[in-house]
Amino acid sequence: MPFIVAIDGPSGTGKGTVTSYLAKKLHLMYLDTGATYRCVTLKLLNEKIDFEDTEKIVKALKNIDIDFKKEKVFLDGEDVTLEIRKDLVNNNVSQVSHILEVRQAMVDLQRRMSEGKDVILEGRDIGTNVFPNADVKIYLDASVDERVKRRLKQNKEKGIESTEKEVRQNIEFRDNNDKTSKIGPLRQAEDAIYIDTTNLSIKEVESKLYKLIKSKKRDDKWIERGYITTPDTWHKRLSRKVIKGFLASLYHIFYRVKITGRENLDLDEGFIICANHLNYLDAAAIVLLNKKFIRFVAKSDLYRLPLISYLGHTFDVIPIKRGKNDLASIKMCLKALKNKEILGIFPEGTRKGLDKNVKIKNGAVFLAEKAGVKIVPAGIGGTFKLFTKIKVNYGEAIDIKAYQSDDPAWIDKASEEVMNKIVELSKE
Ligand code: DC
């Protein structure tokens, strides 16, 4: 599975230097997305295309060839590494990058260039727009004063003459332009890690980010192990039996459990149990207090914890990456269902999802349709406070064929219906 790191932030925060360093240290492909906008700007200027002339811009975008090789940038086969950093491009790139057609073409290009690769991208909208599912998202920031200081120093080193006033005006203008743009604005993604570099040296930022990404990569490796189904050896079956017996006894000590509708689980084929999700212990109630072997589908992040990872392997839990089109997980689920196994899924996708007003996930109905199996709804009731009562009420199997139609929205509607049934059962 490709590993994607998104580095966003305004100009002058050291993004370029830091990203290029991290790419080398962590063996990731480096993609400077700003350079793609700079190439388009240079092409439009070279071909004297008016920035308002959408037709000509679209035509130019169709023929554009942007390539990165050995730290050099090529536009239509020509090395433009230095040219795209000159004032002519500097002064026009902001405007060009906010043209809708340019934006769409560059986002497509950036995705294509990254396809199937371990990559680190720097820009303004990577974590929010280009790769909203990136594995690591970082937002680098620094005060305007500090960025002015850094830019003046950089200019001096490059022999470029500039006054503090000019540099400040330019940074403030670009900040405003980038943040207020209607198209691909500069914005911190909700799940991005914010790092203020004002009082940090480049070395300090590099080391901080290196540690952060490295630990995420290690975690990811651990998670990937969850996708390897360990063989069903006699010792695995024995561990499962012992653990199940032990935990089930604990369950009965700490809770008064009432299970109804067990006969609905007596199907001769594979099926999916869909339940409401109140607490982590509700999955345990379904798995532990059942003679049948039920494999739950759970968020892959759980495999990050060694003990849970061990339990996950012992109980053949199927990991799923949240918010991603996790094909590996879907394949594992379909294989299990075809193998007449029983899967457990929480359509809320998260604990107390109904209270949080989440959209009901349609994965269970999707799998049921693909594998041609039924869904058994299960309503769980109780507070999960120690020594209180917990109810698990299994309902009659639902044949989702009854909901199928040509309208692609049928799958969402059927998922809602299954959830309504679960809620009803939880109240009985
Ligand atoms: O990072 P840079 O200064 O080379 O970026 C050049 C311009 O491109 C800058 O004005 C912001 C814009 N840009 C963008 O809009 N989206 C990106 N992902 C990267 C850069």
CSV table of C-alpha atoms and ligand atoms in Angstrom, one decimal:
chain,number,residue,atom,x,y,z
A,1,MET,CA,0.0,0.0,0.0
A,2,PRO,CA,1.6,3.4,-1.0
A,3,PHE,CA,2.6,5.7,1.8
A,4,ILE,CA,1.7,9.4,1.3
A,5,VAL,CA,3.0,12.4,3.3
A,6,ALA,CA,1.3,15.8,2.8
A,7,ILE,CA,3.2,19.0,3.8
A,8,ASP,CA,1.2,22.2,3.5
A,9,GLY,CA,1.7,25.7,4.7
A,10,PRO,CA,2.3,29.3,3.5
A,11,SER,CA,5.5,30.3,1.7
A,12,GLY,CA,8.6,31.0,3.7
A,13,THR,CA,8.0,28.3,6.3
A,14,GLY,CA,10.9,26.1,5.0
A,15,LYS,CA,8.6,23.5,3.4
A,16,GLY,CA,10.8,23.0,0.3
A,17,THR,CA,14.1,22.5,2.2
A,18,VAL,CA,12.5,20.3,4.8
A,19,THR,CA,10.5,18.2,2.3
A,20,SER,CA,13.5,17.6,0.1
A,21,TYR,CA,15.6,16.5,3.1
A,22,LEU,CA,12.8,14.1,4.3
A,23,ALA,CA,12.4,12.6,0.9
A,24,LYS,CA,16.0,11.6,0.8
A,25,LYS,CA,16.2,10.4,4.4
A,26,LEU,CA,12.9,8.4,4.2
A,27,HIS,CA,13.3,7.2,0.6
A,28,LEU,CA,10.1,8.9,-0.6
A,29,MET,CA,9.5,10.4,-4.0
A,30,TYR,CA,9.5,14.2,-3.7
A,31,LEU,CA,6.8,16.1,-5.4
A,32,ASP,CA,7.0,19.9,-5.3
A,33,THR,CA,3.5,20.8,-6.4
A,34,GLY,CA,4.3,24.6,-6.5
A,35,ALA,CA,6.7,23.8,-9.3
A,36,THR,CA,3.8,22.3,-11.4
A,37,TYR,CA,2.0,25.7,-11.1
A,38,ARG,CA,5.2,27.5,-11.9
A,39,CYS,CA,5.6,25.4,-15.1
A,40,VAL,CA,2.1,26.2,-16.2
A,41,THR,CA,2.7,29.9,-15.6
A,42,LEU,CA,5.9,29.8,-17.6
A,43,LYS,CA,4.2,28.0,-20.5
A,44,LEU,CA,1.3,30.6,-20.6
A,45,LEU,CA,3.8,33.4,-20.5
A,46,ASN,CA,6.1,31.9,-23.2
A,47,GLU,CA,3.1,31.2,-25.4
A,48,LYS,CA,1.7,34.7,-24.7
A,49,ILE,CA,-1.6,33.3,-23.5
A,50,ASP,CA,-3.9,35.7,-21.7
A,51,PHE,CA,-4.8,34.5,-18.2
A,52,GLU,CA,-8.5,35.2,-19.0
A,53,ASP,CA,-8.5,33.1,-22.2
A,54,THR,CA,-9.9,29.8,-20.9
A,55,GLU,CA,-10.0,28.1,-24.3
A,56,LYS,CA,-6.3,28.7,-25.0
A,57,ILE,CA,-5.4,27.7,-21.5
A,58,VAL,CA,-7.3,24.4,-21.7
A,59,LYS,CA,-5.5,23.7,-25.0
A,60,ALA,CA,-2.1,24.5,-23.5
A,61,LEU,CA,-2.9,22.2,-20.6
A,62,LYS,CA,-3.7,19.3,-22.9
A,63,ASN,CA,-0.2,19.5,-24.5
A,64,ILE,CA,1.8,20.3,-21.4
A,65,ASP,CA,4.5,17.9,-20.3
A,66,ILE,CA,5.9,18.4,-16.8
A,67,ASP,CA,8.5,16.1,-15.4
A,68,PHE,CA,10.9,15.9,-12.4
A,69,LYS,CA,14.2,14.1,-12.9
A,70,LYS,CA,17.2,14.1,-10.6
A,71,GLU,CA,16.1,17.3,-8.7
A,72,LYS,CA,15.5,19.1,-12.0
A,73,VAL,CA,12.2,20.3,-13.4
A,74,PHE,CA,11.4,19.8,-17.1
A,75,LEU,CA,8.7,21.6,-19.1
A,76,ASP,CA,8.0,20.1,-22.5
A,77,GLY,CA,11.4,18.4,-22.4
A,78,GLU,CA,13.3,21.5,-21.5
A,79,ASP,CA,15.2,22.0,-18.2
A,80,VAL,CA,13.4,25.0,-16.5
A,81,THR,CA,14.6,24.5,-12.9
A,82,LEU,CA,16.1,28.0,-12.7
A,83,GLU,CA,13.7,29.8,-14.9
A,84,ILE,CA,10.6,28.9,-12.9
A,85,ARG,CA,12.1,30.6,-9.8
A,86,LYS,CA,12.7,34.0,-11.6
A,87,ASP,CA,10.7,37.1,-10.9
A,88,LEU,CA,8.6,36.8,-14.1
A,89,VAL,CA,7.1,33.5,-12.8
A,90,ASN,CA,7.1,34.6,-9.2
A,91,ASN,CA,4.9,37.6,-10.0
A,92,ASN,CA,2.3,35.6,-12.0
A,93,VAL,CA,2.2,32.2,-10.5
A,94,SER,CA,-0.3,33.1,-7.7
A,95,GLN,CA,-2.8,34.3,-10.3
A,96,VAL,CA,-2.3,31.3,-12.6
A,97,SER,CA,-2.6,28.8,-9.7
A,98,HIS,CA,-6.1,30.1,-9.0
A,99,ILE,CA,-7.5,29.4,-12.5
A,100,LEU,CA,-10.0,26.6,-12.1
A,101,GLU,CA,-8.9,24.7,-15.2
A,102,VAL,CA,-5.3,24.9,-14.2
A,103,ARG,CA,-6.0,23.7,-10.7
A,104,GLN,CA,-8.0,20.7,-11.9
A,105,ALA,CA,-5.3,19.7,-14.4
A,106,MET,CA,-2.5,20.0,-11.9
A,107,VAL,CA,-4.3,18.1,-9.1
A,108,ASP,CA,-4.9,15.3,-11.7
A,109,LEU,CA,-1.3,15.4,-12.7
A,110,GLN,CA,0.0,15.4,-9.1
A,111,ARG,CA,-2.3,12.3,-8.3
A,112,ARG,CA,-1.1,10.5,-11.4
A,113,MET,CA,2.6,11.2,-10.7
A,114,SER,CA,2.1,9.8,-7.1
A,115,GLU,CA,0.1,6.7,-8.1
A,116,GLY,CA,1.4,3.6,-6.5
A,117,LYS,CA,4.4,5.3,-5.0
A,118,ASP,CA,5.6,6.2,-1.5
A,119,VAL,CA,5.6,9.9,-1.8
A,120,ILE,CA,6.0,13.2,0.0
A,121,LEU,CA,4.2,16.2,-1.5
A,122,GLU,CA,4.5,19.9,-0.5
A,123,GLY,CA,2.0,22.6,-1.4
A,124,ARG,CA,-1.0,24.4,-0.1
A,125,ASP,CA,-3.9,21.9,-0.6
A,126,ILE,CA,-2.3,18.5,-0.4
A,127,GLY,CA,-3.9,17.3,2.8
A,128,THR,CA,-7.3,19.0,2.1
A,129,ASN,CA,-7.7,18.4,-1.6
A,130,VAL,CA,-5.1,16.4,-3.5
A,131,PHE,CA,-4.7,13.6,-0.9
A,132,PRO,CA,-7.3,14.0,1.8
A,133,ASN,CA,-6.5,10.4,2.9
A,134,ALA,CA,-2.7,10.9,3.2
A,135,ASP,CA,-1.0,8.8,5.9
A,136,VAL,CA,0.6,11.8,7.5
A,137,LYS,CA,-0.5,15.4,7.2
A,138,ILE,CA,1.6,18.3,8.4
A,139,TYR,CA,0.9,22.0,8.4
A,140,LEU,CA,4.0,24.2,8.7
A,141,ASP,CA,3.6,27.7,9.8
A,142,ALA,CA,5.7,30.7,11.0
A,143,SER,CA,5.0,34.3,11.9
A,144,VAL,CA,5.2,36.9,9.0
A,145,ASP,CA,8.1,38.6,10.7
A,146,GLU,CA,10.1,35.4,10.8
A,147,ARG,CA,9.3,34.5,7.2
A,148,VAL,CA,10.3,38.0,6.0
A,149,LYS,CA,13.6,37.6,7.8
A,150,ARG,CA,14.2,34.2,6.2
A,151,ARG,CA,13.3,35.4,2.7
A,152,LEU,CA,15.7,38.4,3.0
A,153,LYS,CA,18.5,36.1,4.1
A,154,GLN,CA,17.7,33.7,1.2
A,155,ASN,CA,17.7,36.6,-1.3
A,156,LYS,CA,21.0,37.9,0.0
A,157,GLU,CA,22.6,34.5,-0.4
A,158,LYS,CA,21.3,34.2,-4.0
A,159,GLY,CA,22.5,37.8,-4.7
A,160,ILE,CA,18.9,39.1,-5.3
A,161,GLU,CA,18.4,42.7,-4.2
A,162,SER,CA,15.3,43.3,-2.1
A,163,THR,CA,14.1,45.6,0.7
A,164,GLU,CA,12.3,44.5,3.8
A,165,LYS,CA,9.2,46.4,2.7
A,166,GLU,CA,9.0,44.7,-0.7
A,167,VAL,CA,9.5,41.2,0.8
A,168,ARG,CA,6.8,41.8,3.5
A,169,GLN,CA,4.3,43.2,1.0
A,170,ASN,CA,4.9,40.1,-1.2
A,171,ILE,CA,4.5,37.6,1.6
A,172,GLU,CA,1.4,39.3,2.9
A,173,PHE,CA,-0.1,39.6,-0.6
A,174,ARG,CA,0.5,35.8,-1.3
A,175,ASP,CA,-0.8,34.8,2.1
A,176,ASN,CA,-4.0,36.7,1.5
A,177,ASN,CA,-4.3,35.4,-2.0
A,178,ASP,CA,-3.6,31.7,-1.0
A,179,LYS,CA,-5.9,31.8,2.0
A,180,THR,CA,-8.9,33.6,0.5
A,181,SER,CA,-8.9,31.8,-2.9
A,182,LYS,CA,-12.2,30.1,-3.8
A,183,ILE,CA,-10.3,27.4,-5.5
A,184,GLY,CA,-7.9,25.2,-3.5
A,185,PRO,CA,-7.3,27.7,-0.7
A,186,LEU,CA,-4.5,27.3,1.8
A,187,ARG,CA,-6.1,25.7,4.8
A,188,GLN,CA,-5.0,23.3,7.6
A,189,ALA,CA,-6.7,19.9,7.3
A,190,GLU,CA,-8.5,18.9,10.4
A,191,ASP,CA,-6.3,15.9,11.0
A,192,ALA,CA,-3.0,17.7,10.1
A,193,ILE,CA,-0.3,18.2,12.7
A,194,TYR,CA,0.3,21.9,13.2
A,195,ILE,CA,3.9,22.9,13.6
A,196,ASP,CA,5.0,26.5,14.3
A,197,THR,CA,8.5,26.9,13.0
A,198,THR,CA,9.0,30.5,14.1
A,199,ASN,CA,11.4,29.7,16.9
A,200,LEU,CA,12.9,26.5,15.3
A,201,SER,CA,15.9,26.1,13.1
A,202,ILE,CA,15.6,24.1,9.9
A,203,LYS,CA,17.5,21.3,11.5
A,204,GLU,CA,15.1,21.2,14.4
A,205,VAL,CA,12.1,21.1,12.0
A,206,GLU,CA,13.7,18.3,10.0
A,207,SER,CA,14.4,16.2,13.0
A,208,LYS,CA,10.9,16.7,14.4
A,209,LEU,CA,9.2,15.7,11.2
A,210,TYR,CA,11.6,12.8,10.6
A,211,LYS,CA,10.7,11.3,13.9
A,212,LEU,CA,7.0,11.8,13.4
A,213,ILE,CA,6.9,10.3,9.9
A,214,LYS,CA,9.2,7.4,10.8
A,215,SER,CA,7.0,6.4,13.8
A,216,LYS,CA,3.9,6.6,11.6
A,217,LYS,CA,5.6,4.4,9.0
A,218,ARG,CA,6.5,1.9,11.7
A,219,ASP,CA,2.9,1.9,12.9
A,220,ASP,CA,1.7,1.3,9.3
A,221,LYS,CA,4.0,-1.7,8.9
A,222,TRP,CA,2.5,-3.1,12.1
A,223,ILE,CA,-1.1,-2.4,10.7
A,224,GLU,CA,-0.2,-4.1,7.4
A,225,ARG,CA,0.5,-7.3,9.4
A,226,GLY,CA,-3.2,-7.3,10.3
A,227,TYR,CA,-4.0,-8.0,6.7
A,228,ILE,CA,-2.1,-11.3,6.8
A,229,THR,CA,-4.5,-14.0,7.9
A,230,THR,CA,-2.5,-16.3,10.1
A,231,PRO,CA,-3.1,-20.1,9.5
A,232,ASP,CA,-5.7,-21.8,11.6
A,233,THR,CA,-3.3,-24.1,13.4
A,234,TRP,CA,-4.2,-26.2,16.4
A,235,HIS,CA,-2.5,-23.9,18.8
A,236,LYS,CA,-4.4,-20.9,17.3
A,237,ARG,CA,-7.7,-22.8,17.8
A,238,LEU,CA,-6.7,-23.7,21.3
A,239,SER,CA,-5.7,-20.1,22.2
A,240,ARG,CA,-9.0,-18.9,20.8
A,241,LYS,CA,-10.9,-21.5,22.9
A,242,VAL,CA,-9.0,-20.7,26.1
A,243,ILE,CA,-9.3,-16.9,25.7
A,244,LYS,CA,-12.9,-17.1,24.7
A,245,GLY,CA,-13.8,-19.2,27.7
A,246,PHE,CA,-11.9,-17.0,30.1
A,247,LEU,CA,-13.2,-13.7,28.8
A,248,ALA,CA,-16.8,-15.0,28.5
A,249,SER,CA,-16.6,-16.0,32.2
A,250,LEU,CA,-15.4,-12.5,33.1
A,251,TYR,CA,-18.3,-11.1,31.0
A,252,HIS,CA,-20.8,-13.1,33.0
A,253,ILE,CA,-19.2,-11.9,36.3
A,254,PHE,CA,-19.3,-8.3,35.5
A,255,TYR,CA,-22.6,-8.1,33.5
A,256,ARG,CA,-26.0,-9.7,33.5
A,257,VAL,CA,-26.4,-10.7,29.9
A,258,LYS,CA,-29.7,-11.5,28.2
A,259,ILE,CA,-29.5,-12.8,24.7
A,260,THR,CA,-32.6,-13.3,22.6
A,261,GLY,CA,-33.3,-14.4,19.0
A,262,ARG,CA,-30.3,-16.8,18.8
A,263,GLU,CA,-32.3,-19.0,16.5
A,264,ASN,CA,-31.9,-16.3,13.8
A,265,LEU,CA,-28.2,-17.2,13.6
A,266,ASP,CA,-28.9,-20.8,12.5
A,267,LEU,CA,-28.3,-20.2,8.8
A,268,ASP,CA,-26.6,-22.8,6.6
A,269,GLU,CA,-24.6,-20.2,4.7
A,270,GLY,CA,-22.3,-17.2,5.4
A,271,PHE,CA,-24.0,-14.1,6.7
A,272,ILE,CA,-23.3,-10.7,8.2
A,273,ILE,CA,-24.3,-9.6,11.7
A,274,CYS,CA,-24.9,-5.9,11.9
A,275,ALA,CA,-25.3,-4.3,15.3
A,276,ASN,CA,-25.4,-0.9,17.0
A,277,HIS,CA,-22.1,0.2,18.5
A,278,LEU,CA,-22.3,1.5,22.1
A,279,ASN,CA,-19.1,0.4,23.6
A,280,TYR,CA,-16.0,-1.7,22.7
A,281,LEU,CA,-17.5,-4.5,24.9
A,282,ASP,CA,-20.5,-4.9,22.6
A,283,ALA,CA,-18.4,-6.6,19.9
A,284,ALA,CA,-17.0,-8.9,22.7
A,285,ALA,CA,-20.6,-9.8,23.7
A,286,ILE,CA,-21.3,-10.9,20.1
A,287,VAL,CA,-18.0,-12.8,19.6
A,288,LEU,CA,-17.5,-14.3,23.1
A,289,LEU,CA,-21.0,-15.2,24.0
A,290,ASN,CA,-21.7,-17.2,20.9
A,291,LYS,CA,-20.9,-20.8,20.0
A,292,LYS,CA,-20.5,-19.8,16.4
A,293,PHE,CA,-17.2,-18.3,15.2
A,294,ILE,CA,-17.8,-14.6,14.3
A,295,ARG,CA,-15.1,-12.5,12.6
A,296,PHE,CA,-15.5,-8.8,13.3
A,297,VAL,CA,-14.5,-6.1,10.8
A,298,ALA,CA,-12.6,-3.4,12.8
A,299,LYS,CA,-10.6,-0.3,12.1
A,300,SER,CA,-7.0,-1.2,11.1
A,301,ASP,CA,-5.6,1.3,13.6
A,302,LEU,CA,-6.4,-1.2,16.4
A,303,TYR,CA,-3.6,-3.5,15.0
A,304,ARG,CA,-1.1,-0.8,16.2
A,305,LEU,CA,-1.5,-2.1,19.8
A,306,PRO,CA,0.5,-5.3,20.2
A,307,LEU,CA,-2.1,-7.0,22.6
A,308,ILE,CA,-5.0,-6.1,20.4
A,309,SER,CA,-3.1,-7.2,17.3
A,310,TYR,CA,-2.5,-10.6,19.0
A,311,LEU,CA,-6.2,-10.9,19.8
A,312,GLY,CA,-7.1,-9.7,16.3
A,313,HIS,CA,-5.0,-12.5,14.7
A,314,THR,CA,-6.4,-15.1,17.1
A,315,PHE,CA,-10.0,-14.2,16.3
A,316,ASP,CA,-9.3,-13.5,12.6
A,317,VAL,CA,-10.5,-9.9,12.9
A,318,ILE,CA,-10.6,-8.2,9.5
A,319,PRO,CA,-8.9,-4.8,9.5
A,320,ILE,CA,-10.3,-2.0,7.5
A,321,LYS,CA,-8.7,1.4,6.8
A,322,ARG,CA,-11.2,4.1,7.6
A,323,GLY,CA,-12.2,6.6,4.9
A,324,LYS,CA,-10.3,4.7,2.2
A,325,ASN,CA,-11.5,2.4,-0.5
A,326,ASP,CA,-9.8,-0.6,1.3
A,327,LEU,CA,-9.8,-3.2,-1.4
A,328,ALA,CA,-7.6,-5.7,0.6
A,329,SER,CA,-10.2,-5.6,3.3
A,330,ILE,CA,-13.2,-6.0,0.9
A,331,LYS,CA,-11.5,-9.0,-0.6
A,332,MET,CA,-10.9,-10.6,2.8
A,333,CYS,CA,-14.6,-10.1,3.7
A,334,LEU,CA,-15.9,-11.6,0.4
A,335,LYS,CA,-13.5,-14.6,0.7
A,336,ALA,CA,-14.8,-15.2,4.3
A,337,LEU,CA,-18.5,-15.0,3.3
A,338,LYS,CA,-18.0,-17.3,0.3
A,339,ASN,CA,-16.3,-19.6,2.8
A,340,LYS,CA,-19.6,-19.6,4.7
A,341,GLU,CA,-18.1,-17.7,7.6
A,342,ILE,CA,-20.0,-15.1,9.7
A,343,LEU,CA,-18.9,-11.5,9.8
A,344,GLY,CA,-19.7,-8.8,12.4
A,345,ILE,CA,-20.0,-5.2,11.2
A,346,PHE,CA,-21.1,-1.9,12.9
A,347,PRO,CA,-22.8,0.1,10.2
A,348,GLU,CA,-22.4,3.3,12.4
A,349,GLY,CA,-18.6,2.9,11.8
A,350,THR,CA,-17.8,4.4,15.1
A,351,ARG,CA,-19.1,4.2,18.7
A,352,LYS,CA,-22.4,5.9,19.3
A,353,GLY,CA,-22.4,7.0,15.7
A,354,LEU,CA,-26.2,7.5,15.8
A,355,ASP,CA,-25.8,10.1,18.6
A,356,LYS,CA,-23.1,11.8,16.6
A,357,ASN,CA,-25.4,11.9,13.6
A,358,VAL,CA,-22.9,10.0,11.3
A,359,LYS,CA,-24.0,8.8,7.9
A,360,ILE,CA,-24.7,5.1,8.1
A,361,LYS,CA,-21.9,3.2,6.3
A,362,ASN,CA,-23.1,1.0,3.4
A,363,GLY,CA,-20.2,-1.5,3.5
A,364,ALA,CA,-22.3,-4.3,5.0
A,365,VAL,CA,-25.1,-4.0,2.4
A,366,PHE,CA,-22.4,-3.8,-0.3
A,367,LEU,CA,-20.8,-7.0,0.9
A,368,ALA,CA,-24.1,-8.8,1.3
A,369,GLU,CA,-25.0,-8.0,-2.3
A,370,LYS,CA,-21.6,-8.9,-3.7
A,371,ALA,CA,-21.4,-12.2,-1.8
A,372,GLY,CA,-25.2,-13.0,-2.1
A,373,VAL,CA,-25.6,-13.4,1.7
A,374,LYS,CA,-28.2,-12.1,4.3
A,375,ILE,CA,-27.8,-9.6,7.1
A,376,VAL,CA,-28.9,-10.5,10.6
A,377,PRO,CA,-29.6,-7.3,12.6
A,378,ALA,CA,-28.6,-7.2,16.3
A,379,GLY,CA,-29.9,-4.6,18.7
A,380,ILE,CA,-27.7,-4.1,21.8
A,381,GLY,CA,-29.0,-2.3,24.9
A,382,GLY,CA,-27.5,-1.3,28.2
A,383,THR,CA,-25.2,1.2,29.7
A,384,PHE,CA,-22.1,-1.1,30.1
A,385,LYS,CA,-21.7,0.1,33.7
A,386,LEU,CA,-20.3,-2.7,35.8
A,387,PHE,CA,-22.9,-5.2,37.2
A,388,THR,CA,-25.7,-3.9,35.1
A,389,LYS,CA,-27.8,-5.7,32.5
A,390,ILE,CA,-26.8,-6.0,28.8
A,391,LYS,CA,-29.3,-7.2,26.2
A,392,VAL,CA,-28.4,-8.6,22.8
A,393,ASN,CA,-31.4,-9.1,20.6
A,394,TYR,CA,-30.9,-10.9,17.2
A,395,GLY,CA,-33.6,-10.2,14.6
A,396,GLU,CA,-34.7,-12.2,11.6
A,397,ALA,CA,-32.2,-12.3,8.7
A,398,ILE,CA,-32.8,-9.6,6.1
A,399,ASP,CA,-32.6,-10.5,2.4
A,400,ILE,CA,-31.3,-7.3,0.9
A,401,LYS,CA,-32.4,-8.4,-2.6
A,402,ALA,CA,-35.8,-6.9,-1.6
A,403,TYR,CA,-34.2,-3.4,-1.6
A,404,GLN,CA,-32.2,-3.7,-4.8
A,405,SER,CA,-33.1,-1.3,-7.6
A,406,ASP,CA,-31.6,0.5,-10.6
A,407,ASP,CA,-31.3,3.7,-8.5
A,408,PRO,CA,-27.7,3.7,-7.2
A,409,ALA,CA,-29.0,5.2,-3.9
A,410,TRP,CA,-30.7,1.9,-3.1
A,411,ILE,CA,-27.6,0.8,-1.2
A,412,ASP,CA,-27.7,3.8,1.2
A,413,LYS,CA,-31.5,3.4,1.7
A,414,ALA,CA,-31.1,-0.4,2.4
A,415,SER,CA,-28.3,0.5,4.9
A,416,GLU,CA,-30.6,3.0,6.7
A,417,GLU,CA,-33.4,0.3,6.8
A,418,VAL,CA,-31.0,-2.2,8.4
A,419,MET,CA,-30.0,0.4,10.9
A,420,ASN,CA,-33.6,1.2,11.7
A,421,LYS,CA,-34.3,-2.5,12.3
A,422,ILE,CA,-31.2,-2.6,14.7
A,423,VAL,CA,-32.5,0.4,16.7
A,424,GLU,CA,-35.9,-1.3,17.0
A,425,LEU,CA,-34.4,-4.5,18.3
A,426,SER,CA,-32.2,-2.6,20.7
A,427,LYS,CA,-35.3,-1.1,22.3
A,428,GLU,CA,-37.3,-4.3,22.6
B,1,DC,O1,5.4,26.7,-3.2
B,1,DC,P1,5.6,27.7,-4.3
B,1,DC,O2,6.0,29.1,-3.8
B,1,DC,O3,6.6,27.2,-5.3
B,1,DC,O4,4.2,27.8,-5.0
B,1,DC,C1,4.0,28.6,-6.2
B,1,DC,C2,2.6,29.1,-6.2
B,1,DC,O5,1.7,28.0,-6.5
B,1,DC,C3,2.1,29.8,-4.9
B,1,DC,O6,1.6,31.1,-5.3
B,1,DC,C4,1.0,29.0,-4.4
B,1,DC,C5,0.6,28.1,-5.5
B,1,DC,N1,0.4,26.7,-5.1
B,1,DC,C6,-0.9,26.3,-5.0
B,1,DC,O7,-1.8,27.1,-5.1
B,1,DC,N2,-1.1,25.0,-4.6
B,1,DC,C7,-0.2,24.1,-4.4
B,1,DC,N3,-0.5,22.9,-4.0
B,1,DC,C8,1.2,24.5,-4.5
B,1,DC,C9,1.4,25.8,-4.9
